[in-house]
Amino acid sequence: FFFCSQSFLAPMYYNSMYSVPRPFLESTFVRLIQKFGGGSAILNFEQFCMMMEWLKEQKKKFVAADQDRSGKIDLQELGLAFAQSGLPLPMEQLLAIARRYDVDGSGQLAFDEFLSMMTEINPNE
């Protein structure tokens, strides 16, 4: 499939979570492997497949929460996402969550920071 600046997919690609200008956080990899490897540093094929399915679901949640399609979730979008999932949170709790997972200090959650949050918020999912 061909991507170019005139492609109808260009806005989705260039303004998406894939355009984060920093490497994926190593700590997120570690959390994912621990979550799906049962504490082991190695995943077997079944665990890898389960992790990939979980990642697809998290990507859907992230894209739904990223209403301005910036590739990151700001505090307002985070609050709306929690409220829509049936868990409205007061501003002080949202700020605490944002401070805990916004590792790069951007004031927004990138996809890898979102994944770190989701591994702890829903450990059995």
mmCIF file of C-alpha atoms in Angstrom:
data_model
loop_
_atom_site.group_PDB
_atom_site.id
_atom_site.type_symbol
_atom_site.label_atom_id
_atom_site.label_comp_id
_atom_site.label_asym_id
_atom_site.label_seq_id
_atom_site.Cartn_x
_atom_site.Cartn_y
_atom_site.Cartn_z
ATOM 1 C CA PHE A 1 0.000 0.000 0.000
ATOM 2 C CA PHE A 2 1.360 3.397 -0.948
ATOM 3 C CA PHE A 3 1.574 6.297 1.532
ATOM 4 C CA CYS A 4 2.157 9.816 0.328
ATOM 5 C CA SER A 5 1.207 13.310 1.381
ATOM 6 C CA GLN A 6 -1.764 13.261 -1.031
ATOM 7 C CA SER A 7 -3.055 9.895 0.192
ATOM 8 C CA PHE A 8 -6.386 9.871 2.011
ATOM 9 C CA LEU A 9 -4.556 8.059 4.834
ATOM 10 C CA ALA A 10 -1.924 10.778 5.238
ATOM 11 C CA PRO A 11 -3.835 12.723 7.936
ATOM 12 C CA MET A 12 -4.417 9.529 9.921
ATOM 13 C CA TYR A 13 -0.751 8.569 9.703
ATOM 14 C CA TYR A 14 0.982 11.888 10.240
ATOM 15 C CA ASN A 15 -1.312 13.037 13.066
ATOM 16 C CA SER A 16 -1.402 9.766 14.903
ATOM 17 C CA MET A 17 0.219 7.965 17.779
ATOM 18 C CA TYR A 18 2.886 6.737 15.335
ATOM 19 C CA SER A 19 4.342 10.216 14.981
ATOM 20 C CA VAL A 20 5.567 10.510 18.583
ATOM 21 C CA PRO A 21 9.062 12.014 18.213
ATOM 22 C CA ARG A 22 10.721 9.823 20.843
ATOM 23 C CA PRO A 23 11.441 6.107 21.229
ATOM 24 C CA PHE A 24 8.852 3.847 22.803
ATOM 25 C CA LEU A 25 9.539 3.704 26.542
ATOM 26 C CA GLU A 26 11.549 0.673 27.629
ATOM 27 C CA SER A 27 9.578 0.583 30.886
ATOM 28 C CA THR A 28 6.407 -0.038 28.860
ATOM 29 C CA PHE A 29 8.011 -3.054 27.162
ATOM 30 C CA VAL A 30 9.018 -4.407 30.555
ATOM 31 C CA ARG A 31 5.484 -3.977 31.948
ATOM 32 C CA LEU A 32 3.928 -5.679 28.919
ATOM 33 C CA ILE A 33 6.283 -8.648 29.071
ATOM 34 C CA GLN A 34 5.734 -9.000 32.816
ATOM 35 C CA LYS A 35 1.960 -8.786 32.360
ATOM 36 C CA PHE A 36 1.765 -11.420 29.643
ATOM 37 C CA GLY A 37 4.775 -13.540 30.579
ATOM 38 C CA GLY A 38 3.534 -14.220 34.084
ATOM 39 C CA GLY A 39 6.545 -12.444 35.585
ATOM 40 C CA SER A 40 9.010 -14.097 33.206
ATOM 41 C CA ALA A 41 11.276 -12.057 30.927
ATOM 42 C CA ILE A 42 10.370 -14.331 28.013
ATOM 43 C CA LEU A 43 7.059 -14.760 26.186
ATOM 44 C CA ASN A 44 6.033 -17.973 24.517
ATOM 45 C CA PHE A 45 4.053 -17.812 21.278
ATOM 46 C CA GLU A 46 0.653 -18.044 22.990
ATOM 47 C CA GLN A 47 1.559 -15.265 25.419
ATOM 48 C CA PHE A 48 2.832 -13.146 22.537
ATOM 49 C CA CYS A 49 -0.463 -13.628 20.665
ATOM 50 C CA MET A 50 -2.452 -12.716 23.769
ATOM 51 C CA MET A 51 -0.337 -9.578 24.190
ATOM 52 C CA MET A 52 -0.902 -8.581 20.556
ATOM 53 C CA GLU A 53 -4.680 -8.994 20.908
ATOM 54 C CA TRP A 54 -4.604 -6.890 24.079
ATOM 55 C CA LEU A 55 -2.532 -4.230 22.286
ATOM 56 C CA LYS A 56 -5.089 -4.068 19.467
ATOM 57 C CA GLU A 57 -7.856 -3.468 22.006
ATOM 58 C CA GLN A 58 -5.819 -0.796 23.755
ATOM 59 C CA LYS A 59 -5.115 0.901 20.434
ATOM 60 C CA LYS A 60 -8.871 1.108 19.806
ATOM 61 C CA LYS A 61 -9.377 2.657 23.251
ATOM 62 C CA PHE A 62 -6.533 5.109 22.698
ATOM 63 C CA VAL A 63 -7.793 6.212 19.282
ATOM 64 C CA ALA A 64 -11.325 6.652 20.682
ATOM 65 C CA ALA A 65 -9.987 8.779 23.552
ATOM 66 C CA ASP A 66 -7.745 10.887 21.291
ATOM 67 C CA GLN A 67 -10.592 13.052 20.033
ATOM 68 C CA ASP A 68 -8.430 15.771 18.491
ATOM 69 C CA ARG A 69 -6.314 13.131 16.672
ATOM 70 C CA SER A 70 -3.093 14.645 18.006
ATOM 71 C CA GLY A 71 -1.563 11.249 18.749
ATOM 72 C CA LYS A 72 -1.665 11.976 22.478
ATOM 73 C CA ILE A 73 -4.360 12.114 25.140
ATOM 74 C CA ASP A 74 -4.648 15.337 27.107
ATOM 75 C CA LEU A 75 -6.245 15.736 30.528
ATOM 76 C CA GLN A 76 -9.673 16.633 29.121
ATOM 77 C CA GLU A 77 -9.667 13.616 26.794
ATOM 78 C CA LEU A 78 -8.504 11.364 29.633
ATOM 79 C CA GLY A 79 -11.337 12.572 31.873
ATOM 80 C CA LEU A 80 -13.879 12.043 29.118
ATOM 81 C CA ALA A 81 -12.562 8.531 28.440
ATOM 82 C CA PHE A 82 -12.878 7.557 32.095
ATOM 83 C CA ALA A 83 -16.372 9.080 32.290
ATOM 84 C CA GLN A 84 -17.521 7.249 29.144
ATOM 85 C CA SER A 85 -16.252 3.970 30.586
ATOM 86 C CA GLY A 86 -18.456 4.508 33.631
ATOM 87 C CA LEU A 87 -15.754 5.808 35.938
ATOM 88 C CA PRO A 88 -15.960 9.596 36.160
ATOM 89 C CA LEU A 89 -13.013 10.909 38.140
ATOM 90 C CA PRO A 90 -12.565 14.210 39.964
ATOM 91 C CA MET A 91 -9.898 16.554 38.587
ATOM 92 C CA GLU A 92 -7.432 15.817 41.395
ATOM 93 C CA GLN A 93 -7.481 12.086 40.568
ATOM 94 C CA LEU A 94 -7.046 12.814 36.849
ATOM 95 C CA LEU A 95 -4.072 15.036 37.657
ATOM 96 C CA ALA A 96 -2.545 12.304 39.827
ATOM 97 C CA ILE A 97 -2.960 9.746 37.018
ATOM 98 C CA ALA A 98 -1.485 12.137 34.474
ATOM 99 C CA ARG A 99 1.519 12.893 36.701
ATOM 100 C CA ARG A 100 2.138 9.198 37.333
ATOM 101 C CA TYR A 101 2.102 8.082 33.691
ATOM 102 C CA ASP A 102 3.270 11.172 31.771
ATOM 103 C CA VAL A 103 6.888 10.037 31.882
ATOM 104 C CA ASP A 104 8.176 12.494 29.284
ATOM 105 C CA GLY A 105 6.495 15.462 31.010
ATOM 106 C CA SER A 106 4.639 16.584 27.884
ATOM 107 C CA GLY A 107 1.371 17.148 29.741
ATOM 108 C CA GLN A 108 -0.259 14.453 27.583
ATOM 109 C CA LEU A 109 -0.195 10.663 27.439
ATOM 110 C CA ALA A 110 1.463 9.138 24.392
ATOM 111 C CA PHE A 111 0.444 5.606 23.402
ATOM 112 C CA ASP A 112 3.235 3.902 25.362
ATOM 113 C CA GLU A 113 2.399 5.932 28.475
ATOM 114 C CA PHE A 114 -1.264 5.006 27.990
ATOM 115 C CA LEU A 115 -0.274 1.327 27.795
ATOM 116 C CA SER A 116 1.652 1.610 31.056
ATOM 117 C CA MET A 117 -1.437 3.079 32.674
ATOM 118 C CA MET A 118 -3.691 0.365 31.306
ATOM 119 C CA THR A 119 -1.415 -2.470 32.496
ATOM 120 C CA GLU A 120 -1.837 -1.186 36.052
ATOM 121 C CA ILE A 121 -5.443 -0.018 35.927
ATOM 122 C CA ASN A 122 -6.727 -3.281 34.418
ATOM 123 C CA PRO A 123 -4.133 -5.874 35.502
ATOM 124 C CA ASN A 124 -6.453 -8.845 34.848
ATOM 125 C CA GLU A 125 -7.737 -7.671 31.472
#
